[in-house]
mmCIF file of C-alpha atoms in Angstrom:
data_model
loop_
_atom_site.group_PDB
_atom_site.id
_atom_site.type_symbol
_atom_site.label_atom_id
_atom_site.label_comp_id
_atom_site.label_asym_id
_atom_site.label_seq_id
_atom_site.Cartn_x
_atom_site.Cartn_y
_atom_site.Cartn_z
ATOM 1 C CA MET E 1 -7.665 -0.719 13.357
ATOM 2 C CA ASN E 2 -11.072 0.980 12.520
ATOM 3 C CA ASN E 3 -13.841 -0.448 10.129
ATOM 4 C CA ASN E 4 -13.148 2.225 7.744
ATOM 5 C CA ALA E 5 -9.818 0.529 6.539
ATOM 6 C CA ILE E 6 -8.689 -1.155 3.140
ATOM 7 C CA ILE E 7 -6.031 -3.519 2.792
ATOM 8 C CA VAL E 8 -3.850 -2.816 -0.221
ATOM 9 C CA PHE E 9 -1.750 -6.396 -0.769
ATOM 10 C CA GLY E 10 1.152 -7.131 -2.964
ATOM 11 C CA SER E 11 2.901 -10.284 -3.391
ATOM 12 C CA SER E 12 4.193 -12.835 -5.690
ATOM 13 C CA ARG E 13 1.988 -15.429 -4.076
ATOM 14 C CA ARG E 14 -1.765 -14.547 -3.360
ATOM 15 C CA HIS E 15 -1.975 -17.385 -0.923
ATOM 16 C CA GLY E 16 1.212 -17.294 0.659
ATOM 17 C CA TYR E 17 1.708 -16.586 4.430
ATOM 18 C CA THR E 18 1.189 -12.665 4.134
ATOM 19 C CA GLY E 19 -1.857 -13.424 2.001
ATOM 20 C CA GLN E 20 -3.367 -15.841 4.506
ATOM 21 C CA LEU E 21 -2.575 -13.319 7.170
ATOM 22 C CA VAL E 22 -4.248 -10.657 5.257
ATOM 23 C CA ASP E 23 -7.138 -12.899 4.588
ATOM 24 C CA GLU E 24 -7.707 -13.526 8.352
ATOM 25 C CA VAL E 25 -7.376 -9.982 9.198
ATOM 26 C CA ALA E 26 -9.740 -8.881 6.753
ATOM 27 C CA ARG E 27 -12.243 -11.717 7.696
ATOM 28 C CA ARG E 28 -12.163 -10.546 11.479
ATOM 29 C CA HIS E 29 -12.533 -6.908 10.719
ATOM 30 C CA GLN E 30 -14.775 -7.105 7.692
ATOM 31 C CA LEU E 31 -12.040 -5.240 5.503
ATOM 32 C CA ARG E 32 -11.736 -4.936 1.847
ATOM 33 C CA ILE E 33 -8.650 -6.372 0.182
ATOM 34 C CA VAL E 34 -7.219 -5.049 -3.049
ATOM 35 C CA ASP E 35 -4.458 -7.023 -4.638
ATOM 36 C CA VAL E 36 -2.453 -4.845 -6.898
ATOM 37 C CA SER E 37 -1.621 -7.895 -9.032
ATOM 38 C CA ASP E 38 -5.299 -7.729 -10.286
ATOM 39 C CA TYR E 39 -4.610 -4.145 -11.671
ATOM 40 C CA GLN E 40 -2.562 -2.889 -14.693
ATOM 41 C CA MET E 41 0.019 -0.436 -13.203
ATOM 42 C CA THR E 42 3.349 0.508 -14.759
ATOM 43 C CA PRO E 43 6.200 2.052 -12.845
ATOM 44 C CA TYR E 44 6.278 5.735 -12.080
ATOM 45 C CA ASP E 45 7.009 7.676 -15.366
ATOM 46 C CA TYR E 46 8.417 11.212 -15.235
ATOM 47 C CA GLU E 47 6.584 11.997 -18.689
ATOM 48 C CA GLN E 48 3.124 10.498 -17.226
ATOM 49 C CA ARG E 49 2.722 8.160 -20.157
ATOM 50 C CA ASN E 50 0.975 5.811 -17.799
ATOM 51 C CA ARG E 51 -1.774 7.990 -16.903
ATOM 52 C CA ASP E 52 -4.416 5.515 -18.313
ATOM 53 C CA ASP E 53 -3.724 2.401 -16.305
ATOM 54 C CA ASP E 54 -5.399 1.425 -13.078
ATOM 55 C CA PHE E 55 -3.484 3.267 -10.636
ATOM 56 C CA LEU E 56 -5.576 6.399 -10.378
ATOM 57 C CA PRO E 57 -8.778 4.782 -10.386
ATOM 58 C CA LEU E 58 -7.523 2.253 -7.601
ATOM 59 C CA MET E 59 -5.992 5.331 -5.755
ATOM 60 C CA ARG E 60 -9.438 7.080 -5.509
ATOM 61 C CA GLU E 61 -10.981 4.075 -3.927
ATOM 62 C CA VAL E 62 -7.954 3.686 -1.524
ATOM 63 C CA ALA E 63 -8.120 7.270 -0.706
ATOM 64 C CA SER E 64 -11.768 6.894 0.370
ATOM 65 C CA TYR E 65 -10.914 5.102 3.506
ATOM 66 C CA SER E 66 -9.544 6.707 6.681
ATOM 67 C CA GLN E 67 -6.995 3.859 7.378
ATOM 68 C CA ILE E 68 -4.833 2.288 4.626
ATOM 69 C CA ILE E 69 -3.092 -1.015 5.301
ATOM 70 C CA LEU E 70 -0.140 -1.913 3.217
ATOM 71 C CA ALA E 71 0.498 -5.744 3.210
ATOM 72 C CA SER E 72 3.594 -7.308 1.663
ATOM 73 C CA PRO E 73 6.068 -10.070 2.621
ATOM 74 C CA VAL E 74 9.654 -8.924 3.377
ATOM 75 C CA TYR E 75 11.562 -9.132 -0.042
ATOM 76 C CA TRP E 76 15.059 -8.293 0.145
ATOM 77 C CA TYR E 77 14.510 -6.049 3.138
ATOM 78 C CA THR E 78 11.815 -4.066 1.642
ATOM 79 C CA MET E 79 8.348 -4.475 0.406
ATOM 80 C CA SER E 80 7.406 -6.793 -2.716
ATOM 81 C CA SER E 81 7.987 -5.222 -6.197
ATOM 82 C CA GLN E 82 4.183 -5.401 -6.590
ATOM 83 C CA LEU E 83 3.500 -3.323 -3.764
ATOM 84 C CA LYS E 84 6.589 -1.032 -4.541
ATOM 85 C CA VAL E 85 5.183 0.050 -8.012
ATOM 86 C CA PHE E 86 1.980 1.022 -6.289
ATOM 87 C CA VAL E 87 3.709 3.036 -3.649
ATOM 88 C CA ASP E 88 6.223 4.475 -6.128
ATOM 89 C CA ARG E 89 3.188 5.579 -8.004
ATOM 90 C CA TRP E 90 2.199 8.131 -5.130
ATOM 91 C CA ASN E 91 4.439 10.114 -7.017
ATOM 92 C CA ASP E 92 1.707 11.041 -9.267
ATOM 93 C CA LEU E 93 -0.123 12.427 -6.190
ATOM 94 C CA LEU E 94 2.490 15.028 -5.595
ATOM 95 C CA THR E 95 2.664 16.227 -9.414
ATOM 96 C CA ILE E 96 -0.447 15.553 -11.625
ATOM 97 C CA GLU E 97 -3.049 14.523 -9.113
ATOM 98 C CA LYS E 98 -2.260 16.967 -6.191
ATOM 99 C CA ASP E 99 -5.810 17.298 -5.063
ATOM 100 C CA LEU E 100 -6.129 13.437 -4.484
ATOM 101 C CA GLY E 101 -2.774 13.352 -2.737
ATOM 102 C CA ARG E 102 -3.826 16.125 -0.274
ATOM 103 C CA THR E 103 -6.845 13.761 0.661
ATOM 104 C CA LEU E 104 -4.318 11.360 2.260
ATOM 105 C CA ARG E 105 -3.355 13.999 4.727
ATOM 106 C CA GLY E 106 -4.223 12.970 8.267
ATOM 107 C CA LYS E 107 -5.028 9.300 7.289
ATOM 108 C CA SER E 108 -3.776 6.245 9.238
ATOM 109 C CA GLY E 109 -1.194 3.915 7.772
ATOM 110 C CA LEU E 110 -0.460 0.499 8.876
ATOM 111 C CA VAL E 111 1.546 -2.537 7.632
ATOM 112 C CA ILE E 112 0.974 -6.278 7.613
ATOM 113 C CA SER E 113 3.827 -8.425 6.719
ATOM 114 C CA THR E 114 5.410 -11.860 7.046
ATOM 115 C CA GLY E 115 9.088 -12.716 6.610
ATOM 116 C CA GLY E 116 11.665 -15.293 7.813
ATOM 117 C CA ASP E 117 13.126 -13.336 10.532
ATOM 118 C CA VAL E 118 11.527 -12.978 14.009
ATOM 119 C CA ARG E 119 11.881 -9.013 13.453
ATOM 120 C CA PRO E 120 12.169 -7.439 10.149
ATOM 121 C CA GLU E 121 15.214 -5.318 9.594
ATOM 122 C CA ARG E 122 14.747 -1.639 10.668
ATOM 123 C CA SER E 123 14.881 -0.654 6.905
ATOM 124 C CA PHE E 124 11.820 -2.497 6.191
ATOM 125 C CA ALA E 125 9.589 -0.644 8.629
ATOM 126 C CA GLU E 126 11.451 2.665 7.860
ATOM 127 C CA CYS E 127 10.342 2.537 4.172
ATOM 128 C CA PHE E 128 6.580 2.420 5.076
ATOM 129 C CA MET E 129 6.968 4.838 7.661
ATOM 130 C CA HIS E 130 8.866 7.453 5.516
ATOM 131 C CA SER E 131 6.197 6.904 2.830
ATOM 132 C CA PHE E 132 3.251 7.555 4.766
ATOM 133 C CA GLN E 133 4.744 10.415 6.606
ATOM 134 C CA PHE E 134 5.799 11.985 3.226
ATOM 135 C CA MET E 135 2.143 11.812 2.279
ATOM 136 C CA GLY E 136 1.105 13.325 5.464
ATOM 137 C CA MET E 137 -0.297 10.139 6.953
ATOM 138 C CA SER E 138 0.595 8.805 10.509
ATOM 139 C CA TYR E 139 2.329 5.590 10.697
ATOM 140 C CA ASP E 140 0.526 3.407 13.236
ATOM 141 C CA GLY E 141 2.648 0.441 12.851
#
């Protein structure tokens, strides 16, 4: 983990186990935490009727870091719905904001998570891995 990293956190409970872990990692490494629940973002829309919500300004900030850490508890074998909306909106970076999307290439992506199992299902890690790789980022764990 480098000091030019940001944590993008999404959960139904800000101070649950994942939130506590995120706070500790951020404290130890002096990282900024962005809680997607603090932003007005709507799901991806093929007609781009949501261009004026908070996603693009937030994404511009996130893209300014060299390492992007996504943090979510394991919910039904995948990320939380709060974080899923954020990741789904990366589609905007492939269509209407391609220049911003290109700035993600070569960046490092990591995941922080907690769940009830000792190891999450492979599908959990794969959704992050494939999302990072699709955007031209490395998946670093």
